[in-house]
mmCIF file of C-alpha atoms and ligand atoms in Angstrom:
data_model
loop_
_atom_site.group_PDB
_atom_site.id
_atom_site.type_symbol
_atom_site.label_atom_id
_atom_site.label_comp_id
_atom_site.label_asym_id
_atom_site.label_seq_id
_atom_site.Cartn_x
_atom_site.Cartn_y
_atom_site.Cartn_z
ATOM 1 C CA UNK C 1 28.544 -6.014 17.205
ATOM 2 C CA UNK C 2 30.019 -5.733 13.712
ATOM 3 C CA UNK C 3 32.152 -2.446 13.055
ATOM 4 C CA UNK C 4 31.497 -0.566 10.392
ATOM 5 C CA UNK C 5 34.844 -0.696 8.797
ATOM 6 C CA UNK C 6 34.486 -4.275 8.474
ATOM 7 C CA UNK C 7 32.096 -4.264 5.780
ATOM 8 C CA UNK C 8 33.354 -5.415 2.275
ATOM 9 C CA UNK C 9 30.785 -5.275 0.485
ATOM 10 C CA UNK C 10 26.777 -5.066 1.563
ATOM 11 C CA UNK C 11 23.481 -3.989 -0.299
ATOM 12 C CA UNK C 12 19.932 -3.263 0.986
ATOM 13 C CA UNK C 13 16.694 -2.897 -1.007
ATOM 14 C CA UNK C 14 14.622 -0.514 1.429
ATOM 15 C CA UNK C 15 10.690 0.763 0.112
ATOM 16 C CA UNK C 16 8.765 4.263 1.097
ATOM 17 C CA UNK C 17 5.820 4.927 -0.192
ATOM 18 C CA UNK C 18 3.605 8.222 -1.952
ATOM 19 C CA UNK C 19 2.284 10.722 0.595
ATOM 20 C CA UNK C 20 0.299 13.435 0.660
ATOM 21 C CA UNK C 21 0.848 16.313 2.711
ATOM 22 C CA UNK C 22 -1.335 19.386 4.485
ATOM 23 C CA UNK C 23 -4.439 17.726 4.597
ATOM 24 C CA UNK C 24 -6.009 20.973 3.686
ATOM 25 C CA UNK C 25 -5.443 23.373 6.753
ATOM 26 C CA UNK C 26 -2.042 21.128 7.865
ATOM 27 C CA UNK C 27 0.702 23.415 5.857
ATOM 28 C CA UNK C 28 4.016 21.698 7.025
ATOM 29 C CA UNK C 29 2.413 20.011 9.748
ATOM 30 C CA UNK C 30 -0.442 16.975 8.601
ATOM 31 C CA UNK C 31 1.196 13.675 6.347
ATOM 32 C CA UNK C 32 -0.546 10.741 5.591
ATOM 33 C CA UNK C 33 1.448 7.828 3.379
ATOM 34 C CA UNK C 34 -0.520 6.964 0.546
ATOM 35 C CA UNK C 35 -0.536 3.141 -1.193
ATOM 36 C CA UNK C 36 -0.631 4.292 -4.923
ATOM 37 C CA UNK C 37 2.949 3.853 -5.050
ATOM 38 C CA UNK C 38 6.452 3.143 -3.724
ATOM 39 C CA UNK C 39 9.984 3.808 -4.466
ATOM 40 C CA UNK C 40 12.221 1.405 -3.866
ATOM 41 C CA UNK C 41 16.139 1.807 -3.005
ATOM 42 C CA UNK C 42 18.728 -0.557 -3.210
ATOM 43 C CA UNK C 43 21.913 0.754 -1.403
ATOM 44 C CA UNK C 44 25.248 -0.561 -2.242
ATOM 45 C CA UNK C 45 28.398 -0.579 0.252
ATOM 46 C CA UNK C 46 31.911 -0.954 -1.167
ATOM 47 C CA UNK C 47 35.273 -0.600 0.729
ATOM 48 C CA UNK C 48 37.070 1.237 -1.370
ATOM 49 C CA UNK C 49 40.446 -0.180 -2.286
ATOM 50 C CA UNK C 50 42.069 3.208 -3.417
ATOM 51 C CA UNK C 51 41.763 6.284 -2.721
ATOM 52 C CA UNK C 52 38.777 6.898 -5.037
ATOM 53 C CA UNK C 53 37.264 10.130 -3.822
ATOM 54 C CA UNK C 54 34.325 9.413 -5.536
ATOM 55 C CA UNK C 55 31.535 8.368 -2.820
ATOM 56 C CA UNK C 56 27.850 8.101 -4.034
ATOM 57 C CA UNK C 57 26.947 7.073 -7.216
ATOM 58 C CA UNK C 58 23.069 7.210 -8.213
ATOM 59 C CA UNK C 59 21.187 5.610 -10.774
ATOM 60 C CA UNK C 60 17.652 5.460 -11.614
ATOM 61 C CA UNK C 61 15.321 3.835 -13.422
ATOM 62 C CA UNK C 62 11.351 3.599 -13.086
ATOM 63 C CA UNK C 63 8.935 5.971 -14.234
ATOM 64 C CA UNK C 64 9.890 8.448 -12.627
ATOM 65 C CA UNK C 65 13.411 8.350 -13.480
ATOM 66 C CA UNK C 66 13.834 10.636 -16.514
ATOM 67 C CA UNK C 67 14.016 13.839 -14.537
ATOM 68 C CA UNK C 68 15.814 12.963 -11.997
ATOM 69 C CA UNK C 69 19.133 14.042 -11.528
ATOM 70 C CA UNK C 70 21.752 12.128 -10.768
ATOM 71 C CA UNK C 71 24.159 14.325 -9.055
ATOM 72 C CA UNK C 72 24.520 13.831 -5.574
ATOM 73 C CA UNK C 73 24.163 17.499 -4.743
ATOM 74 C CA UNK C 74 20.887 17.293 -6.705
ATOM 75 C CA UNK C 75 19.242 14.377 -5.647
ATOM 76 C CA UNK C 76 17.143 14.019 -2.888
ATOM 77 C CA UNK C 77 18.940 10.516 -1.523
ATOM 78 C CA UNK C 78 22.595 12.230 -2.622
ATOM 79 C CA UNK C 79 21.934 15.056 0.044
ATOM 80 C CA UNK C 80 20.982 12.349 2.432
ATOM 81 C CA UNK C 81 23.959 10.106 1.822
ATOM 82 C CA UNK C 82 25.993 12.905 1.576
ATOM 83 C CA UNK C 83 24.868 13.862 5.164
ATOM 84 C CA UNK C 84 24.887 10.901 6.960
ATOM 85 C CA UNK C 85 28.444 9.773 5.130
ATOM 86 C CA UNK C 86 29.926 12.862 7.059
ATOM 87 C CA UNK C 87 28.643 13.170 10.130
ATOM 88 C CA UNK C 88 29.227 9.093 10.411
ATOM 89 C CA UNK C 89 32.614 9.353 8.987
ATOM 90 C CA UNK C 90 32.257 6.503 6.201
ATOM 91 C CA UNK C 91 34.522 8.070 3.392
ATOM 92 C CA UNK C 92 35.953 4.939 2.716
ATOM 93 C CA UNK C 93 33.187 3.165 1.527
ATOM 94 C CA UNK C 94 32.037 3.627 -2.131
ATOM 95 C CA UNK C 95 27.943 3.837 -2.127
ATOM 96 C CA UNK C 96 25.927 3.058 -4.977
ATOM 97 C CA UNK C 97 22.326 4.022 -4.547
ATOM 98 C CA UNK C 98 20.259 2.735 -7.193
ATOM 99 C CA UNK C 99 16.899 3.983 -7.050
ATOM 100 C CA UNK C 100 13.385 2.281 -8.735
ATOM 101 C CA UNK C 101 11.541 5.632 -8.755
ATOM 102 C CA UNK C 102 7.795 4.158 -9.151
ATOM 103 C CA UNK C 103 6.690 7.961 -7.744
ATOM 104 C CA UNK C 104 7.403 10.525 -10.807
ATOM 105 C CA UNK C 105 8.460 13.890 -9.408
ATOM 106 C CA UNK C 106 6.691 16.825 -9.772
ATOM 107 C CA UNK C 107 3.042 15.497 -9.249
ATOM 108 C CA UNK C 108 2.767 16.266 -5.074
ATOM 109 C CA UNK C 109 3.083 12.723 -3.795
ATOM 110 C CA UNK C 110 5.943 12.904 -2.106
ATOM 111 C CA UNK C 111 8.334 11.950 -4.632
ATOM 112 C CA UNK C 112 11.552 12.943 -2.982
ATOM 113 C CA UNK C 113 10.489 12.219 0.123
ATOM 114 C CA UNK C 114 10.068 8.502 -0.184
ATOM 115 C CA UNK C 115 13.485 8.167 -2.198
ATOM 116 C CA UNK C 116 15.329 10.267 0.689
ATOM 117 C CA UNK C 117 13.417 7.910 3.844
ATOM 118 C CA UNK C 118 14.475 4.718 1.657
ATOM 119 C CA UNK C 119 17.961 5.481 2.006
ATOM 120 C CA UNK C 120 18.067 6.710 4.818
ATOM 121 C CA UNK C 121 16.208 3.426 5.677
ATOM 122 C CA UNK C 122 18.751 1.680 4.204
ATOM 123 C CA UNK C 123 22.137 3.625 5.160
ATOM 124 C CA UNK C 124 21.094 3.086 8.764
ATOM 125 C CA UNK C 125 20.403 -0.204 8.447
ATOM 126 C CA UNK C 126 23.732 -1.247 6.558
ATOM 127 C CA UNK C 127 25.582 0.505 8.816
ATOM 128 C CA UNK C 128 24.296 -0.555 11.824
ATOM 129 C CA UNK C 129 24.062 3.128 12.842
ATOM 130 C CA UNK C 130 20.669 2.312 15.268
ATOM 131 C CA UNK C 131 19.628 6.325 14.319
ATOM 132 C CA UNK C 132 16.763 6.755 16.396
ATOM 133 C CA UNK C 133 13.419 7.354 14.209
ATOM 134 C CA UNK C 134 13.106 11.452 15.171
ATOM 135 C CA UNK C 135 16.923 11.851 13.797
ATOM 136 C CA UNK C 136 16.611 9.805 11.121
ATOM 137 C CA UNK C 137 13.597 11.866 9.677
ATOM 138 C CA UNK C 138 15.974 14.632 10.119
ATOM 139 C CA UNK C 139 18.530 13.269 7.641
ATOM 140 C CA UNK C 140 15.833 12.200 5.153
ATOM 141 C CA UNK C 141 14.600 15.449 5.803
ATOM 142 C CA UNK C 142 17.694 16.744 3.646
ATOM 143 C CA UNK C 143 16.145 14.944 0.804
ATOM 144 C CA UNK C 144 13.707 17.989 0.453
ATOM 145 C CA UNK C 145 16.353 20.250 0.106
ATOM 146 C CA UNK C 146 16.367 19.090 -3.461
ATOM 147 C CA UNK C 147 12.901 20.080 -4.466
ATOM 148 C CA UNK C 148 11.799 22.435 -2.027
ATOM 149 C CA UNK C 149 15.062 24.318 -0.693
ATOM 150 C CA UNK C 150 13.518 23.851 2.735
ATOM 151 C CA UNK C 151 13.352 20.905 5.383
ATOM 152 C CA UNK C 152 10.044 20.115 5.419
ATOM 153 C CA UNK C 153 8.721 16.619 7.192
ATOM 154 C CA UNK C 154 5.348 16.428 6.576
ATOM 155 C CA UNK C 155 5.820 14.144 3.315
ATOM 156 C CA UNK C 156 8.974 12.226 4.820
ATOM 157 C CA UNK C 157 6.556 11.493 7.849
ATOM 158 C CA UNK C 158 3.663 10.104 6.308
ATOM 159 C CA UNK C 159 6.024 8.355 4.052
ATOM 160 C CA UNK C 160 8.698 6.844 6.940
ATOM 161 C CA UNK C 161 5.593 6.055 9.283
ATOM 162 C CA UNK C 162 2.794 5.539 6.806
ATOM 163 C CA UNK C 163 -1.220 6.554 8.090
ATOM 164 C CA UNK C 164 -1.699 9.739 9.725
ATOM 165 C CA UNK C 165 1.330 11.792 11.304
ATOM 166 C CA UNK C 166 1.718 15.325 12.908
ATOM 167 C CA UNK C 167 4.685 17.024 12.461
ATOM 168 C CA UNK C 168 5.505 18.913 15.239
ATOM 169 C CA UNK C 169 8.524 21.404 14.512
ATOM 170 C CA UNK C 170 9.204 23.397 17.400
ATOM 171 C CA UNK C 171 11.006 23.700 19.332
ATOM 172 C CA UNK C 172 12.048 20.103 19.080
ATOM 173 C CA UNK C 173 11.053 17.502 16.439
ATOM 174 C CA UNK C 174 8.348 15.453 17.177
ATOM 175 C CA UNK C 175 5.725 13.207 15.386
ATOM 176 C CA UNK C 176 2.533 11.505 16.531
ATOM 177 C CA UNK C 177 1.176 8.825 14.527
ATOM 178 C CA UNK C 178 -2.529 7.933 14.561
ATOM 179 C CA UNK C 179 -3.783 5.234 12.612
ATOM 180 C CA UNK C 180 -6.492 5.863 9.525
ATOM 181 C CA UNK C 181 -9.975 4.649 9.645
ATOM 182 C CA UNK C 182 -9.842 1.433 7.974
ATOM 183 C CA UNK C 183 -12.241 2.561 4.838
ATOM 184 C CA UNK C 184 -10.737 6.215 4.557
ATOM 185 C CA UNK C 185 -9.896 5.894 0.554
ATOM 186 C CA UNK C 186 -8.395 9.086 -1.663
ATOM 187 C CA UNK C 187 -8.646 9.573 -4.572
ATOM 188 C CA UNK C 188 -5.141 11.315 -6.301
ATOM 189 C CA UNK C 189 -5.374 13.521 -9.365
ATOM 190 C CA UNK C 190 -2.632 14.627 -11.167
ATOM 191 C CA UNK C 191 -2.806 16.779 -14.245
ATOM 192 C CA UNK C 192 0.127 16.097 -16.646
ATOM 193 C CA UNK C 193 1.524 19.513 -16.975
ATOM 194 C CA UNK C 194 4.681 21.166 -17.086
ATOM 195 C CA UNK C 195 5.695 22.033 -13.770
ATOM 196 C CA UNK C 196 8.896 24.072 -12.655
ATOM 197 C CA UNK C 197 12.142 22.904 -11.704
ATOM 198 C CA UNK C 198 11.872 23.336 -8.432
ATOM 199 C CA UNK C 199 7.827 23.049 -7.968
ATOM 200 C CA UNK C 200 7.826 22.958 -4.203
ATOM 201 C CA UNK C 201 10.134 25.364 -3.918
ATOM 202 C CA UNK C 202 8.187 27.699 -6.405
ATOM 203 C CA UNK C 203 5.055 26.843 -4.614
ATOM 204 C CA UNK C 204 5.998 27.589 -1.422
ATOM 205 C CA UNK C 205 7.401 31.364 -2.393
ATOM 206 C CA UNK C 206 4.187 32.202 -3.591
ATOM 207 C CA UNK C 207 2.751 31.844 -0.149
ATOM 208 C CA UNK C 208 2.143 35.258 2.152
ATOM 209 C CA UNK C 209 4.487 35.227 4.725
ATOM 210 C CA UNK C 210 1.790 36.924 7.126
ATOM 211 C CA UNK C 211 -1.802 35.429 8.082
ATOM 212 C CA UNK C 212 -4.710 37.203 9.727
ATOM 213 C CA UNK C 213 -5.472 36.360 12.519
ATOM 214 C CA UNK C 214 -9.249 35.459 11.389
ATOM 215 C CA UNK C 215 -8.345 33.022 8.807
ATOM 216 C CA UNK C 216 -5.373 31.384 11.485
ATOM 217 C CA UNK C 217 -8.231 30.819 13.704
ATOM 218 C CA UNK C 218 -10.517 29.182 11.049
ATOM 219 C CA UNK C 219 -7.191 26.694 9.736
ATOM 220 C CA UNK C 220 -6.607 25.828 13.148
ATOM 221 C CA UNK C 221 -10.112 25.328 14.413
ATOM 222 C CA UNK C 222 -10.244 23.066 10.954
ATOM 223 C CA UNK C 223 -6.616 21.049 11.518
ATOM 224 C CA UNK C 224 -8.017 20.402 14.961
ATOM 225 C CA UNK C 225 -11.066 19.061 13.562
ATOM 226 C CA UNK C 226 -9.032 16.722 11.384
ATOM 227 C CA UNK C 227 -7.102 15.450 14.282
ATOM 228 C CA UNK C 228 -10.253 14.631 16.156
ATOM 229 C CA UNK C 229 -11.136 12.516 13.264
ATOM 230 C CA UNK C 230 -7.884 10.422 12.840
ATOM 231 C CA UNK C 231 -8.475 9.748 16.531
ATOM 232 C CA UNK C 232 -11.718 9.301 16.580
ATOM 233 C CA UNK C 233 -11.653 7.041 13.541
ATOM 234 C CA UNK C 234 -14.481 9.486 12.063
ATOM 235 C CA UNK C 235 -14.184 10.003 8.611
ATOM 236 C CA UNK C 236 -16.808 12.501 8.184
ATOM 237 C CA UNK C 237 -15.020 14.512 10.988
ATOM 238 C CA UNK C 238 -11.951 14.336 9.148
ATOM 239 C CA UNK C 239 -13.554 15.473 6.324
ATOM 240 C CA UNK C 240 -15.258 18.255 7.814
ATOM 241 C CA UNK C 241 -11.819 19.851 8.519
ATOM 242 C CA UNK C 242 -10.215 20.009 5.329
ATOM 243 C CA UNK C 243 -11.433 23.365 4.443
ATOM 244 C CA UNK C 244 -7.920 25.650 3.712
ATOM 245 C CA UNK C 245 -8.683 29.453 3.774
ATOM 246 C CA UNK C 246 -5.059 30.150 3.662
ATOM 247 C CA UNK C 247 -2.780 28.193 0.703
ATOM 248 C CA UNK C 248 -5.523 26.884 -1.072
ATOM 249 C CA UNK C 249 -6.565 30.284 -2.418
ATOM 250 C CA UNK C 250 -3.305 31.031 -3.824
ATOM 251 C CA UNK C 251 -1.519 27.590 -5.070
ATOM 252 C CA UNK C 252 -4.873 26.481 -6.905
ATOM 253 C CA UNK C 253 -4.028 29.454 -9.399
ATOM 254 C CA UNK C 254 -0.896 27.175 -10.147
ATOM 255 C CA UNK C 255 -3.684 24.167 -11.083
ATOM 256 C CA UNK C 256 -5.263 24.098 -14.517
ATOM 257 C CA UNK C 257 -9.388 22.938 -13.797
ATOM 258 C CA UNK C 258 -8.723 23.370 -9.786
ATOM 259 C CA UNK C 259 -12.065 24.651 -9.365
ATOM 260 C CA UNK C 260 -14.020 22.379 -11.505
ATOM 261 C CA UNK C 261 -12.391 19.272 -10.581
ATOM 262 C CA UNK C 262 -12.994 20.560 -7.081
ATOM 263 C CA UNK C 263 -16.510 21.347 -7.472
ATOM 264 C CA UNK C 264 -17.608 18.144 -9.575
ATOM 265 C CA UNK C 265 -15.489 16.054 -7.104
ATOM 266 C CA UNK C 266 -17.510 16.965 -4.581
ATOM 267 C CA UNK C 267 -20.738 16.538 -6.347
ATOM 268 C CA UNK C 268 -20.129 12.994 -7.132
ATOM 269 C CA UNK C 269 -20.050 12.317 -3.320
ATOM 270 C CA UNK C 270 -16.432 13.240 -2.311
ATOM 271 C CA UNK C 271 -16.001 14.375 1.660
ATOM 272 C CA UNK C 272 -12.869 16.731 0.910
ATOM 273 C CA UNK C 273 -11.254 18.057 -1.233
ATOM 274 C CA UNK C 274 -7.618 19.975 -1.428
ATOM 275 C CA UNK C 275 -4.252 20.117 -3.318
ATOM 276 C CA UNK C 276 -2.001 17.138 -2.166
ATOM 277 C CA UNK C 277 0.929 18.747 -0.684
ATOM 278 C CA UNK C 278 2.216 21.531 -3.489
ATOM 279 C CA UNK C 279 0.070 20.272 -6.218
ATOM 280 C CA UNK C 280 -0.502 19.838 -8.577
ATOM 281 C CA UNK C 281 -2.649 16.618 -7.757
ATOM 282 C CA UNK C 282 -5.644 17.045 -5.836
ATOM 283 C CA UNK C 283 -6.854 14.775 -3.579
ATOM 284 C CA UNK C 284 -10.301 13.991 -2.935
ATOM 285 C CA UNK C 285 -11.337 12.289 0.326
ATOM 286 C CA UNK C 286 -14.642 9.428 0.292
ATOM 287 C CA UNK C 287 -15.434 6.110 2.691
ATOM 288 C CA UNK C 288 -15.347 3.444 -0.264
ATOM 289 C CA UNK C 289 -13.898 1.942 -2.683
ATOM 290 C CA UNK C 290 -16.805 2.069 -4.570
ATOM 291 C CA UNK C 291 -17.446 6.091 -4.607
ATOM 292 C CA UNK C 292 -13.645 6.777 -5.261
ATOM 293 C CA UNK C 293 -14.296 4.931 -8.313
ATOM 294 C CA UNK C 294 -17.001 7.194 -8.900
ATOM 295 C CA UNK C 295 -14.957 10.684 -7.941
ATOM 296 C CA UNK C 296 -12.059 8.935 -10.410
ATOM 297 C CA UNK C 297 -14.200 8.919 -13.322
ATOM 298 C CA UNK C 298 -15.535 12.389 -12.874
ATOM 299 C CA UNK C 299 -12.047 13.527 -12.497
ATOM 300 C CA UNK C 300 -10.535 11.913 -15.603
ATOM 301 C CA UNK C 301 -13.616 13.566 -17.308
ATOM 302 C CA UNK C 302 -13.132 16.482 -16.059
ATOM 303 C CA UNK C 303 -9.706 17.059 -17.538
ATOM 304 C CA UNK C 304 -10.575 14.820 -21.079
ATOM 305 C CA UNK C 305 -12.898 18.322 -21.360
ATOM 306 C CA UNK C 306 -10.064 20.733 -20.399
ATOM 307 C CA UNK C 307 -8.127 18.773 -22.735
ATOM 308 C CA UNK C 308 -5.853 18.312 -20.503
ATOM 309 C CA UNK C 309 -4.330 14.881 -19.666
ATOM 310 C CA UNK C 310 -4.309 13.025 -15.906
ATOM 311 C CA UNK C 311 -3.587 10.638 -13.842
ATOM 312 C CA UNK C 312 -5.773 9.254 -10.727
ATOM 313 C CA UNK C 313 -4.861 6.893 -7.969
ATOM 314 C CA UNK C 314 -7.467 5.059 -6.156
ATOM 315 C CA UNK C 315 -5.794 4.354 -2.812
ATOM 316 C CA UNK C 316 -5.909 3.953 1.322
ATOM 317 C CA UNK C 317 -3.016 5.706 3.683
ATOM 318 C CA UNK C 318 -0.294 2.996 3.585
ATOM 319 C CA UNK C 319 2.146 1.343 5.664
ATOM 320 C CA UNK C 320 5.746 3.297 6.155
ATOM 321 C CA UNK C 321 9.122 2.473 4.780
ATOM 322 C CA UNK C 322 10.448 -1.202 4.756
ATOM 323 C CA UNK C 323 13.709 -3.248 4.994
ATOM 324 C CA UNK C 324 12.916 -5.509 1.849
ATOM 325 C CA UNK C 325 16.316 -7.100 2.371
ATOM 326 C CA UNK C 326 19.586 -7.314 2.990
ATOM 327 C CA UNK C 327 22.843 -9.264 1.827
HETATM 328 N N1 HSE Z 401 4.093 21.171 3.101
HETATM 329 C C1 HSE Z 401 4.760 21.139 1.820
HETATM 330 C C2 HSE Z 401 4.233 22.303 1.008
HETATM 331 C C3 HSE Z 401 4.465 19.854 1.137
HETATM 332 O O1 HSE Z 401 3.018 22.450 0.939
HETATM 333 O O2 HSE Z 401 5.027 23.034 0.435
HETATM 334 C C4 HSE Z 401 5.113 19.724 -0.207
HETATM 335 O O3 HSE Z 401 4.814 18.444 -0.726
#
């Protein structure tokens, strides 16, 4: 097997996908990867040939891009190079990570996520590192650290896996993957507002730190429900469990036209409703193609009145993260 420090030079173009996270009652714990969109990475490997302290070097470009930093410290893929370049010891290798970031930040699909599962993707890949999945979900986890100032692996699941994962925290990591009914379609919303820096992070410290017991019971009786429904391949039983008594109430304060979006979503025919992940999309759940056309079209409406402007994303859970290439 090739050692490490005989690499000269090597580059890898690695993909992850949009996500959506909490399903509704699934706070830190449901992630489904979404097809509206993908980041891709391409990772460069240099030996260095001084002593160049300088290690990771990011650039972006996409849609996305403009708000993105570019210091390592502050990027979602820096933290994870960072990360895996010192536990792995590969100081003397110079790593350009150039990023295509198709998934703008700030909307709640998962933005940093996918960037932070491409490279790791890709760093353990070049490297020949052969991180086992759970561990490597724990470096991209370091991604989030960026925009939410937590590890959280809901997003980075759905997004490294793709379809339907469980995130399940303690007291070890685990996931479980169940594959989507093959005609479960969303339908994304994302108003075009100003969000804060750190959204996710903001989000989440709105959040009461204690829950009844009453309305614990009701999220859990519904996040069972929705597991049922992945394995069941019942969309309507999905549906019937995204019902969130506990963060719903207080992020969709946070969402300009949350309750009429909501409300004429659901009278056009949608199954579900909730916020994707920390908002501010919303996602709206349906069985065709054909009715999240519909639900589109009465979103977009919805926020033409509001005078507010969106964006909507008719799309199906996705495939996970790919090795486009390598050279
Ligand atoms: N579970 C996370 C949260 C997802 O709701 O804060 C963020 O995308």
């Amino acid at each position: 097997m090739r050692k490490i420090n005989e690499i000269e030079y090597q580059e890898c173009i690695t993909s992850a996908p949009s996500s959506t996270a909490n399903l509704g009652p699934g706070y830190d714990v449901f992630g489904l990867g979404l097809d509206a969109l993908e980041d891709i990475v391409t990772l460069k490997v240099i030996k260095k040939s001084g002593s160049n302290l300088n290690s990771i070097k990011i650039k972006t470009k996409g849609e996305g891009s403009k708000s993105i930093p570019i210091d390592p410290e502050l990027n979602s893929s820096g933290k994870v190079a960072k990360k895996i370049i010192a536990d792995y010891n590969l100081h003397k290798y110079e790593c350009i990570i150039d990023i295509e970031k198709n998934i703008p930040p700030g909307y709640g699909m998962g933005s940093s996520a996918a960037s932070a599962v491409a490279t790791a993707v890709a760093f353990n890949k070049i490297f020949k590192l052969d991180i086992q999945d759970t561990k490597l979900l724990n470096y991209a986890a370091e991604g989030e650290l960026a925009s939410a100032g937590v590890k959280h692996y809901d997003n980075i699941a759905g997004s490294f896996f793709g379809d339907f994962v469980i995130v399940r925290s303690t007291p070890g990591l685990e996931f479980i993957k169940i594959k989507s009914p093959k005609d479960l379609t969303l339908v994304v919303c994302v108003p075009l507002i100003d969000v804060p820096k750190m959204k996710t992070e903001f989000a989440r410290s709105i959040l009461p730190k204690e829950v009844p017991l009453k309305k614990m019971v009701q999220n859990l009786s519904n996040a069972c429900t929705i597991v049922a429904g992945f394995f069941n391949k019942d969309i309507q039983m999905i549906c019937n469990g995204i019902d969130d008594c506990i963060i719903e109430p207080v992020r969709q304060k946070l969402i300009p036209g949350y309750e009429q979006v909501k409300e004429r979503s659901l009278q056009a025919g949608a199954l579900a409703f909730a916020i994707s992940g920390a908002g501010p999309a919303t996602i709206a759940f349906s069985n065709s193609k054909n009715k999240g056309l519909q639900i589109s079209e009465v979103m977009k409406d919805t926020y033409e009145k509001l005078d507010i402007e969106c964006k909507t994303f008719i799309c199906n859970p996705s495939r996970g993260a790919k090795i486009i290439s390598t050279k």
